[in-house]
């Protein structure tokens, strides 16, 4: 059985990189769609595909979140995974596009659902802002707040995987300022706002050595997320499905002791049951998968609970050897390094 993807806004469905990339179902908010219609649409998706992974912002309005849980409960379906994501809007859309690419691969529903949390570690998401006075998603110092009032001030902000802020415009700005970029091959997606995208498509793209630049419409929720309407949003992510496939296939898999689905990370995406502890009796497949391919070695990926809650702050990718060492020391979640994957 296949796995369908769904989102809570049409802004989260970007154009696919090729004709083989499927789309995603868009749930309408409760004020725009009766519950009966939402139930019928969801039931049809399950009948057609078998499983459904719903990716939604962690800050989704409460009535909308309640609607999703109501649909899941009334259908009594363990085949629906609700996956909250704390990334900026454009980054969430890029993540959904990556999942759409992976949905045509032969991954099981549990693995595809848990890949939501894994892939967030490999997205470099930020924005160029005209002011940071309303920004509460990234730590902002008093000096940056003060400089926001100066004419011509602009700031480059990185929200994931590690928060970072540099001043790039206005008096006293550092002309060489740049954000820490990925150490693996990426492609940049830019959503231009009132500030224009010249800095992102020019200086940033060159500094990060991206393979290319794609343009996308600015999501409607971007202004609220970043605290200002004067912005341009950008995201660098892995564009090639072959690399994404090998990255996910390289991660150690367990069998959920509750629902029996495969999982990667510390929790099942569909029933939220925790993964078996190391040395447990549950079935395990280290780095296996029908997709095959030599990856960077087995690693454990953190998985977001299916029931809700904000996604934890993503940590930067670590090498396979470093990840294994960290896992032995504190048994914490680690991620695989895509730099070792052959394309």
mmCIF file of C-alpha atoms in Angstrom:
data_model
loop_
_atom_site.group_PDB
_atom_site.id
_atom_site.type_symbol
_atom_site.label_atom_id
_atom_site.label_comp_id
_atom_site.label_asym_id
_atom_site.label_seq_id
_atom_site.Cartn_x
_atom_site.Cartn_y
_atom_site.Cartn_z
ATOM 1 C CA UNK A 1 0.000 0.000 0.000
ATOM 2 C CA UNK A 2 1.194 3.543 -0.742
ATOM 3 C CA UNK A 3 1.291 6.590 1.520
ATOM 4 C CA UNK A 4 -0.491 9.859 0.748
ATOM 5 C CA UNK A 5 0.670 13.242 1.995
ATOM 6 C CA UNK A 6 -1.567 16.065 3.179
ATOM 7 C CA UNK A 7 -0.993 19.618 4.382
ATOM 8 C CA UNK A 8 -3.049 22.398 5.932
ATOM 9 C CA UNK A 9 -2.385 25.149 3.381
ATOM 10 C CA UNK A 10 -1.910 25.348 -0.364
ATOM 11 C CA UNK A 11 1.204 27.459 0.347
ATOM 12 C CA UNK A 12 2.881 24.240 1.504
ATOM 13 C CA UNK A 13 2.564 22.596 -1.921
ATOM 14 C CA UNK A 14 5.403 23.822 -4.134
ATOM 15 C CA UNK A 15 5.833 22.907 -7.767
ATOM 16 C CA UNK A 16 7.423 19.480 -8.094
ATOM 17 C CA UNK A 17 10.915 19.099 -9.579
ATOM 18 C CA UNK A 18 9.609 16.621 -12.163
ATOM 19 C CA UNK A 19 6.429 15.019 -13.450
ATOM 20 C CA UNK A 20 6.900 11.944 -11.286
ATOM 21 C CA UNK A 21 6.580 13.902 -8.042
ATOM 22 C CA UNK A 22 2.999 13.577 -6.745
ATOM 23 C CA UNK A 23 1.067 16.406 -5.170
ATOM 24 C CA UNK A 24 -0.364 16.623 -1.671
ATOM 25 C CA UNK A 25 -3.928 16.859 -0.417
ATOM 26 C CA UNK A 26 -4.829 20.202 1.164
ATOM 27 C CA UNK A 27 -7.139 20.191 4.194
ATOM 28 C CA UNK A 28 -9.348 23.256 4.462
ATOM 29 C CA UNK A 29 -9.762 25.012 7.833
ATOM 30 C CA UNK A 30 -12.935 24.204 9.801
ATOM 31 C CA UNK A 31 -14.602 27.525 8.927
ATOM 32 C CA UNK A 32 -14.349 26.682 5.218
ATOM 33 C CA UNK A 33 -15.258 22.998 5.234
ATOM 34 C CA UNK A 34 -17.887 20.964 7.110
ATOM 35 C CA UNK A 35 -16.685 18.044 9.186
ATOM 36 C CA UNK A 36 -18.605 15.608 6.981
ATOM 37 C CA UNK A 37 -16.658 16.747 3.916
ATOM 38 C CA UNK A 38 -13.336 16.426 5.707
ATOM 39 C CA UNK A 39 -14.259 12.912 6.824
ATOM 40 C CA UNK A 40 -15.286 11.895 3.316
ATOM 41 C CA UNK A 41 -12.094 13.252 1.754
ATOM 42 C CA UNK A 42 -9.890 11.573 4.339
ATOM 43 C CA UNK A 43 -11.708 8.264 3.991
ATOM 44 C CA UNK A 44 -11.242 8.423 0.221
ATOM 45 C CA UNK A 45 -7.503 9.051 0.641
ATOM 46 C CA UNK A 46 -7.166 6.056 2.947
ATOM 47 C CA UNK A 47 -9.121 3.840 0.575
ATOM 48 C CA UNK A 48 -6.956 4.908 -2.348
ATOM 49 C CA UNK A 49 -3.531 4.888 -0.694
ATOM 50 C CA UNK A 50 -3.779 2.975 2.557
ATOM 51 C CA UNK A 51 -1.913 5.437 4.804
ATOM 52 C CA UNK A 52 -1.872 9.204 5.250
ATOM 53 C CA UNK A 53 0.842 11.495 6.647
ATOM 54 C CA UNK A 54 -0.394 14.991 7.514
ATOM 55 C CA UNK A 55 2.331 17.642 7.858
ATOM 56 C CA UNK A 56 1.212 20.808 9.621
ATOM 57 C CA UNK A 57 2.824 23.794 11.374
ATOM 58 C CA UNK A 58 3.347 23.343 15.096
ATOM 59 C CA UNK A 59 1.566 26.681 15.559
ATOM 60 C CA UNK A 60 -1.560 25.600 13.690
ATOM 61 C CA UNK A 61 -4.663 27.357 15.088
ATOM 62 C CA UNK A 62 -6.320 25.293 17.798
ATOM 63 C CA UNK A 63 -9.658 24.769 15.971
ATOM 64 C CA UNK A 64 -7.795 23.454 12.925
ATOM 65 C CA UNK A 65 -5.666 21.126 15.053
ATOM 66 C CA UNK A 66 -8.778 19.862 16.829
ATOM 67 C CA UNK A 67 -10.357 19.197 13.428
ATOM 68 C CA UNK A 68 -7.431 16.975 12.396
ATOM 69 C CA UNK A 69 -7.585 14.993 15.623
ATOM 70 C CA UNK A 70 -11.369 14.703 15.348
ATOM 71 C CA UNK A 71 -11.126 13.287 11.832
ATOM 72 C CA UNK A 72 -8.524 10.770 12.965
ATOM 73 C CA UNK A 73 -10.590 9.749 15.989
ATOM 74 C CA UNK A 74 -13.928 9.434 14.168
ATOM 75 C CA UNK A 75 -12.387 7.299 11.447
ATOM 76 C CA UNK A 76 -10.767 5.221 14.208
ATOM 77 C CA UNK A 77 -7.751 5.079 11.968
ATOM 78 C CA UNK A 78 -4.257 4.174 13.077
ATOM 79 C CA UNK A 79 -3.299 4.794 9.447
ATOM 80 C CA UNK A 80 -3.183 8.593 9.867
ATOM 81 C CA UNK A 81 -0.032 10.268 11.194
ATOM 82 C CA UNK A 82 -0.220 13.896 12.320
ATOM 83 C CA UNK A 83 3.259 15.432 12.119
ATOM 84 C CA UNK A 84 3.782 18.950 13.542
ATOM 85 C CA UNK A 85 6.743 20.926 12.181
ATOM 86 C CA UNK A 86 8.300 24.014 13.810
ATOM 87 C CA UNK A 87 10.102 25.225 10.676
ATOM 88 C CA UNK A 88 9.343 28.540 8.915
ATOM 89 C CA UNK A 89 6.575 28.343 6.284
ATOM 90 C CA UNK A 90 8.798 28.117 3.191
ATOM 91 C CA UNK A 91 11.023 25.506 4.838
ATOM 92 C CA UNK A 92 7.943 23.454 5.710
ATOM 93 C CA UNK A 93 6.910 23.611 2.050
ATOM 94 C CA UNK A 94 10.369 22.436 0.941
ATOM 95 C CA UNK A 95 10.197 19.607 3.492
ATOM 96 C CA UNK A 96 6.810 18.546 2.107
ATOM 97 C CA UNK A 97 8.255 18.590 -1.409
ATOM 98 C CA UNK A 98 11.053 16.258 -0.291
ATOM 99 C CA UNK A 99 8.502 13.918 1.281
ATOM 100 C CA UNK A 100 6.479 13.962 -1.934
ATOM 101 C CA UNK A 101 9.616 12.915 -3.807
ATOM 102 C CA UNK A 102 10.219 10.081 -1.334
ATOM 103 C CA UNK A 103 6.605 8.899 -1.426
ATOM 104 C CA UNK A 104 7.173 7.294 -4.836
ATOM 105 C CA UNK A 105 10.043 5.249 -3.388
ATOM 106 C CA UNK A 106 9.430 1.912 -1.744
ATOM 107 C CA UNK A 107 9.557 3.121 1.849
ATOM 108 C CA UNK A 108 6.984 1.820 4.284
ATOM 109 C CA UNK A 109 4.453 4.266 5.777
ATOM 110 C CA UNK A 110 6.176 4.261 9.163
ATOM 111 C CA UNK A 111 9.543 5.151 7.655
ATOM 112 C CA UNK A 112 8.100 7.920 5.462
ATOM 113 C CA UNK A 113 6.234 9.396 8.427
ATOM 114 C CA UNK A 114 9.297 9.361 10.668
ATOM 115 C CA UNK A 115 11.379 10.907 7.871
ATOM 116 C CA UNK A 116 9.567 14.184 8.608
ATOM 117 C CA UNK A 117 11.678 14.676 11.718
ATOM 118 C CA UNK A 118 14.871 13.345 10.119
ATOM 119 C CA UNK A 119 14.820 15.652 7.105
ATOM 120 C CA UNK A 120 14.350 18.806 9.196
ATOM 121 C CA UNK A 121 17.999 18.427 10.250
ATOM 122 C CA UNK A 122 19.107 19.011 6.654
ATOM 123 C CA UNK A 123 17.187 22.195 5.889
ATOM 124 C CA UNK A 124 18.898 25.568 6.253
ATOM 125 C CA UNK A 125 15.978 27.949 6.660
ATOM 126 C CA UNK A 126 16.169 31.701 7.037
ATOM 127 C CA UNK A 127 15.070 35.106 5.843
ATOM 128 C CA UNK A 128 16.231 38.616 5.087
ATOM 129 C CA UNK A 129 14.300 40.954 7.397
ATOM 130 C CA UNK A 130 13.882 44.707 7.455
ATOM 131 C CA UNK A 131 13.300 44.617 11.208
ATOM 132 C CA UNK A 132 13.759 42.136 14.051
ATOM 133 C CA UNK A 133 11.675 43.981 16.634
ATOM 134 C CA UNK A 134 8.824 41.498 16.192
ATOM 135 C CA UNK A 135 10.976 38.380 15.811
ATOM 136 C CA UNK A 136 10.472 35.904 18.648
ATOM 137 C CA UNK A 137 11.519 32.662 16.919
ATOM 138 C CA UNK A 138 15.250 33.444 17.068
ATOM 139 C CA UNK A 139 17.198 35.026 19.956
ATOM 140 C CA UNK A 140 17.722 38.732 19.215
ATOM 141 C CA UNK A 141 20.093 40.926 21.208
ATOM 142 C CA UNK A 142 19.304 44.425 22.435
ATOM 143 C CA UNK A 143 21.713 45.924 19.891
ATOM 144 C CA UNK A 144 19.895 44.309 16.963
ATOM 145 C CA UNK A 145 16.560 45.517 18.321
ATOM 146 C CA UNK A 146 17.937 49.055 18.541
ATOM 147 C CA UNK A 147 19.439 48.985 15.041
ATOM 148 C CA UNK A 148 16.084 47.885 13.617
ATOM 149 C CA UNK A 149 14.952 51.486 13.996
ATOM 150 C CA UNK A 150 17.801 52.842 11.844
ATOM 151 C CA UNK A 151 16.982 53.642 8.196
ATOM 152 C CA UNK A 152 18.048 50.969 5.722
ATOM 153 C CA UNK A 153 18.690 48.297 8.334
ATOM 154 C CA UNK A 154 18.478 44.730 7.101
ATOM 155 C CA UNK A 155 19.212 41.464 8.855
ATOM 156 C CA UNK A 156 19.905 37.953 7.626
ATOM 157 C CA UNK A 157 18.427 35.442 10.028
ATOM 158 C CA UNK A 158 18.821 31.673 10.146
ATOM 159 C CA UNK A 159 16.111 29.815 12.062
ATOM 160 C CA UNK A 160 17.250 26.238 11.396
ATOM 161 C CA UNK A 161 19.179 24.106 11.965
ATOM 162 C CA UNK A 162 20.881 26.549 14.402
ATOM 163 C CA UNK A 163 19.609 30.091 15.072
ATOM 164 C CA UNK A 164 21.881 32.835 13.770
ATOM 165 C CA UNK A 165 21.569 36.544 12.987
ATOM 166 C CA UNK A 166 23.842 38.959 11.109
ATOM 167 C CA UNK A 167 23.340 42.563 10.015
ATOM 168 C CA UNK A 168 23.693 43.052 6.265
ATOM 169 C CA UNK A 169 22.265 46.535 5.612
ATOM 170 C CA UNK A 170 22.385 50.024 7.048
ATOM 171 C CA UNK A 171 25.141 52.124 8.590
ATOM 172 C CA UNK A 172 27.893 50.051 10.176
ATOM 173 C CA UNK A 173 26.772 46.795 8.559
ATOM 174 C CA UNK A 174 29.399 44.159 7.813
ATOM 175 C CA UNK A 175 29.613 43.841 4.041
ATOM 176 C CA UNK A 176 31.162 40.382 4.381
ATOM 177 C CA UNK A 177 28.613 39.091 6.875
ATOM 178 C CA UNK A 178 27.209 35.683 6.010
ATOM 179 C CA UNK A 179 25.245 32.917 7.642
ATOM 180 C CA UNK A 180 26.700 29.499 8.363
ATOM 181 C CA UNK A 181 25.749 27.269 5.451
ATOM 182 C CA UNK A 182 25.402 23.548 4.746
ATOM 183 C CA UNK A 183 28.444 21.349 4.181
ATOM 184 C CA UNK A 184 26.662 19.187 1.621
ATOM 185 C CA UNK A 185 25.144 19.763 -1.812
ATOM 186 C CA UNK A 186 21.929 21.795 -1.730
ATOM 187 C CA UNK A 187 19.652 23.886 -3.906
ATOM 188 C CA UNK A 188 18.267 27.228 -2.755
ATOM 189 C CA UNK A 189 14.567 28.096 -2.806
ATOM 190 C CA UNK A 190 13.788 31.813 -2.472
ATOM 191 C CA UNK A 191 10.429 33.508 -1.865
ATOM 192 C CA UNK A 192 10.793 37.206 -2.615
ATOM 193 C CA UNK A 193 8.981 39.737 -0.476
ATOM 194 C CA UNK A 194 9.051 43.538 -0.336
ATOM 195 C CA UNK A 195 12.815 43.554 0.344
ATOM 196 C CA UNK A 196 13.656 41.740 -2.893
ATOM 197 C CA UNK A 197 15.798 38.640 -3.195
ATOM 198 C CA UNK A 198 19.099 40.023 -4.487
ATOM 199 C CA UNK A 199 21.102 39.275 -1.342
ATOM 200 C CA UNK A 200 19.740 35.724 -1.077
ATOM 201 C CA UNK A 201 20.114 34.851 -4.759
ATOM 202 C CA UNK A 202 23.486 36.602 -5.032
ATOM 203 C CA UNK A 203 25.777 36.753 -2.010
ATOM 204 C CA UNK A 204 24.138 33.958 -0.012
ATOM 205 C CA UNK A 205 23.850 31.554 -2.948
ATOM 206 C CA UNK A 206 27.513 32.107 -3.825
ATOM 207 C CA UNK A 207 28.678 31.744 -0.223
ATOM 208 C CA UNK A 208 26.709 28.541 0.258
ATOM 209 C CA UNK A 209 27.751 27.210 -3.170
ATOM 210 C CA UNK A 210 24.265 26.001 -3.978
ATOM 211 C CA UNK A 211 23.629 24.008 -7.149
ATOM 212 C CA UNK A 212 20.951 26.437 -8.303
ATOM 213 C CA UNK A 213 18.171 28.777 -7.223
ATOM 214 C CA UNK A 214 14.403 28.216 -7.474
ATOM 215 C CA UNK A 215 11.785 30.923 -7.028
ATOM 216 C CA UNK A 216 8.569 30.340 -5.072
ATOM 217 C CA UNK A 217 5.668 32.535 -3.931
ATOM 218 C CA UNK A 218 6.000 33.957 -0.439
ATOM 219 C CA UNK A 219 3.730 31.912 1.889
ATOM 220 C CA UNK A 220 0.882 33.810 3.467
ATOM 221 C CA UNK A 221 2.012 32.886 6.993
ATOM 222 C CA UNK A 222 5.600 34.084 6.538
ATOM 223 C CA UNK A 223 5.004 37.622 7.813
ATOM 224 C CA UNK A 224 3.424 36.352 11.033
ATOM 225 C CA UNK A 225 6.146 33.726 11.547
ATOM 226 C CA UNK A 226 9.026 36.193 11.094
ATOM 227 C CA UNK A 227 7.332 39.116 12.842
ATOM 228 C CA UNK A 228 7.471 41.535 9.902
ATOM 229 C CA UNK A 229 6.078 41.924 6.409
ATOM 230 C CA UNK A 230 9.393 43.307 5.149
ATOM 231 C CA UNK A 231 11.134 40.054 4.338
ATOM 232 C CA UNK A 232 12.417 37.599 1.780
ATOM 233 C CA UNK A 233 12.454 33.943 2.815
ATOM 234 C CA UNK A 234 14.986 31.321 1.696
ATOM 235 C CA UNK A 235 15.703 27.632 2.254
ATOM 236 C CA UNK A 236 18.604 25.411 1.208
ATOM 237 C CA UNK A 237 17.808 21.708 1.001
ATOM 238 C CA UNK A 238 18.859 18.475 -0.677
ATOM 239 C CA UNK A 239 17.155 18.490 -4.097
ATOM 240 C CA UNK A 240 17.911 15.042 -5.494
ATOM 241 C CA UNK A 241 15.587 12.179 -4.640
ATOM 242 C CA UNK A 242 18.451 9.674 -4.958
ATOM 243 C CA UNK A 243 20.347 11.395 -2.134
ATOM 244 C CA UNK A 244 17.219 11.744 -0.007
ATOM 245 C CA UNK A 245 16.434 8.073 -0.582
ATOM 246 C CA UNK A 246 19.880 6.901 0.472
ATOM 247 C CA UNK A 247 19.851 9.223 3.471
ATOM 248 C CA UNK A 248 16.610 7.761 4.806
ATOM 249 C CA UNK A 249 17.598 4.202 3.869
ATOM 250 C CA UNK A 250 20.841 4.517 5.850
ATOM 251 C CA UNK A 251 19.064 5.049 9.164
ATOM 252 C CA UNK A 252 18.532 2.108 11.500
ATOM 253 C CA UNK A 253 14.980 0.811 11.600
ATOM 254 C CA UNK A 254 12.943 -0.788 14.355
ATOM 255 C CA UNK A 255 9.544 -2.427 14.419
ATOM 256 C CA UNK A 256 6.919 -0.667 16.512
ATOM 257 C CA UNK A 257 5.945 -3.009 19.342
ATOM 258 C CA UNK A 258 2.418 -1.557 19.373
ATOM 259 C CA UNK A 259 1.208 -1.252 15.770
ATOM 260 C CA UNK A 260 3.880 -3.299 13.991
ATOM 261 C CA UNK A 261 4.925 -0.595 11.520
ATOM 262 C CA UNK A 262 8.553 0.142 10.766
ATOM 263 C CA UNK A 263 9.978 3.238 12.377
ATOM 264 C CA UNK A 264 13.162 5.264 12.389
ATOM 265 C CA UNK A 265 14.068 7.321 15.407
ATOM 266 C CA UNK A 266 12.668 7.192 18.913
ATOM 267 C CA UNK A 267 8.903 7.067 18.307
ATOM 268 C CA UNK A 268 6.374 5.654 15.864
ATOM 269 C CA UNK A 269 4.889 8.332 13.621
ATOM 270 C CA UNK A 270 1.455 6.672 13.565
ATOM 271 C CA UNK A 271 0.761 5.453 17.104
ATOM 272 C CA UNK A 272 3.418 7.469 19.009
ATOM 273 C CA UNK A 273 4.695 4.363 20.818
ATOM 274 C CA UNK A 274 8.383 4.705 21.791
ATOM 275 C CA UNK A 275 11.003 2.712 19.944
ATOM 276 C CA UNK A 276 12.376 -0.390 21.676
ATOM 277 C CA UNK A 277 15.493 0.309 23.748
ATOM 278 C CA UNK A 278 18.898 -0.788 22.480
ATOM 279 C CA UNK A 279 19.245 -4.512 22.858
ATOM 280 C CA UNK A 280 15.486 -5.030 22.919
ATOM 281 C CA UNK A 281 13.763 -8.012 21.355
ATOM 282 C CA UNK A 282 11.851 -6.056 18.696
ATOM 283 C CA UNK A 283 12.762 -6.626 15.058
ATOM 284 C CA UNK A 284 15.398 -4.309 13.709
ATOM 285 C CA UNK A 285 16.863 -3.540 10.295
ATOM 286 C CA UNK A 286 20.029 -1.508 10.375
ATOM 287 C CA UNK A 287 20.159 0.679 7.313
ATOM 288 C CA UNK A 288 18.142 -1.769 5.235
ATOM 289 C CA UNK A 289 15.391 -0.901 2.816
ATOM 290 C CA UNK A 290 14.128 -1.748 -0.599
ATOM 291 C CA UNK A 291 15.880 1.356 -1.861
ATOM 292 C CA UNK A 292 19.323 0.006 -0.955
ATOM 293 C CA UNK A 293 22.398 2.066 -1.622
ATOM 294 C CA UNK A 294 25.442 2.691 0.481
ATOM 295 C CA UNK A 295 24.729 5.431 2.968
ATOM 296 C CA UNK A 296 26.830 6.978 5.677
ATOM 297 C CA UNK A 297 26.092 4.071 7.995
ATOM 298 C CA UNK A 298 23.379 3.299 10.542
ATOM 299 C CA UNK A 299 22.229 6.225 12.624
ATOM 300 C CA UNK A 300 19.244 7.038 14.745
ATOM 301 C CA UNK A 301 16.909 9.868 13.816
ATOM 302 C CA UNK A 302 14.685 11.720 16.240
ATOM 303 C CA UNK A 303 10.975 11.232 15.495
ATOM 304 C CA UNK A 304 8.187 13.653 16.288
ATOM 305 C CA UNK A 305 5.244 12.237 18.287
ATOM 306 C CA UNK A 306 2.185 11.747 16.126
ATOM 307 C CA UNK A 307 -0.141 13.354 18.633
ATOM 308 C CA UNK A 308 1.103 16.938 18.409
ATOM 309 C CA UNK A 309 3.436 19.329 20.128
ATOM 310 C CA UNK A 310 6.232 21.492 18.845
ATOM 311 C CA UNK A 311 9.195 20.016 17.066
ATOM 312 C CA UNK A 312 12.404 20.220 19.054
ATOM 313 C CA UNK A 313 15.110 22.524 17.770
ATOM 314 C CA UNK A 314 17.121 20.723 15.124
ATOM 315 C CA UNK A 315 20.819 20.150 15.632
ATOM 316 C CA UNK A 316 23.344 20.353 12.784
ATOM 317 C CA UNK A 317 24.244 17.116 10.988
ATOM 318 C CA UNK A 318 27.034 15.093 12.544
ATOM 319 C CA UNK A 319 29.255 12.507 10.907
ATOM 320 C CA UNK A 320 28.316 8.857 11.198
ATOM 321 C CA UNK A 321 31.218 8.097 13.508
ATOM 322 C CA UNK A 322 30.506 11.106 15.707
ATOM 323 C CA UNK A 323 26.826 10.183 15.792
ATOM 324 C CA UNK A 324 27.583 6.648 16.876
ATOM 325 C CA UNK A 325 29.879 7.931 19.607
ATOM 326 C CA UNK A 326 27.270 10.373 20.879
ATOM 327 C CA UNK A 327 24.644 7.648 20.927
ATOM 328 C CA UNK A 328 26.874 5.440 23.068
ATOM 329 C CA UNK A 329 27.553 8.275 25.505
ATOM 330 C CA UNK A 330 24.063 9.604 26.152
ATOM 331 C CA UNK A 331 21.717 7.474 24.028
ATOM 332 C CA UNK A 332 20.385 10.678 22.460
ATOM 333 C CA UNK A 333 19.097 10.983 18.906
ATOM 334 C CA UNK A 334 21.643 11.531 16.164
ATOM 335 C CA UNK A 335 21.401 12.058 12.433
ATOM 336 C CA UNK A 336 23.232 10.770 9.385
ATOM 337 C CA UNK A 337 25.691 12.821 7.344
ATOM 338 C CA UNK A 338 24.676 13.218 3.668
ATOM 339 C CA UNK A 339 28.220 14.216 2.685
ATOM 340 C CA UNK A 340 29.141 10.522 2.540
ATOM 341 C CA UNK A 341 26.335 9.591 0.169
ATOM 342 C CA UNK A 342 27.194 8.893 -3.441
ATOM 343 C CA UNK A 343 24.956 10.448 -6.092
#
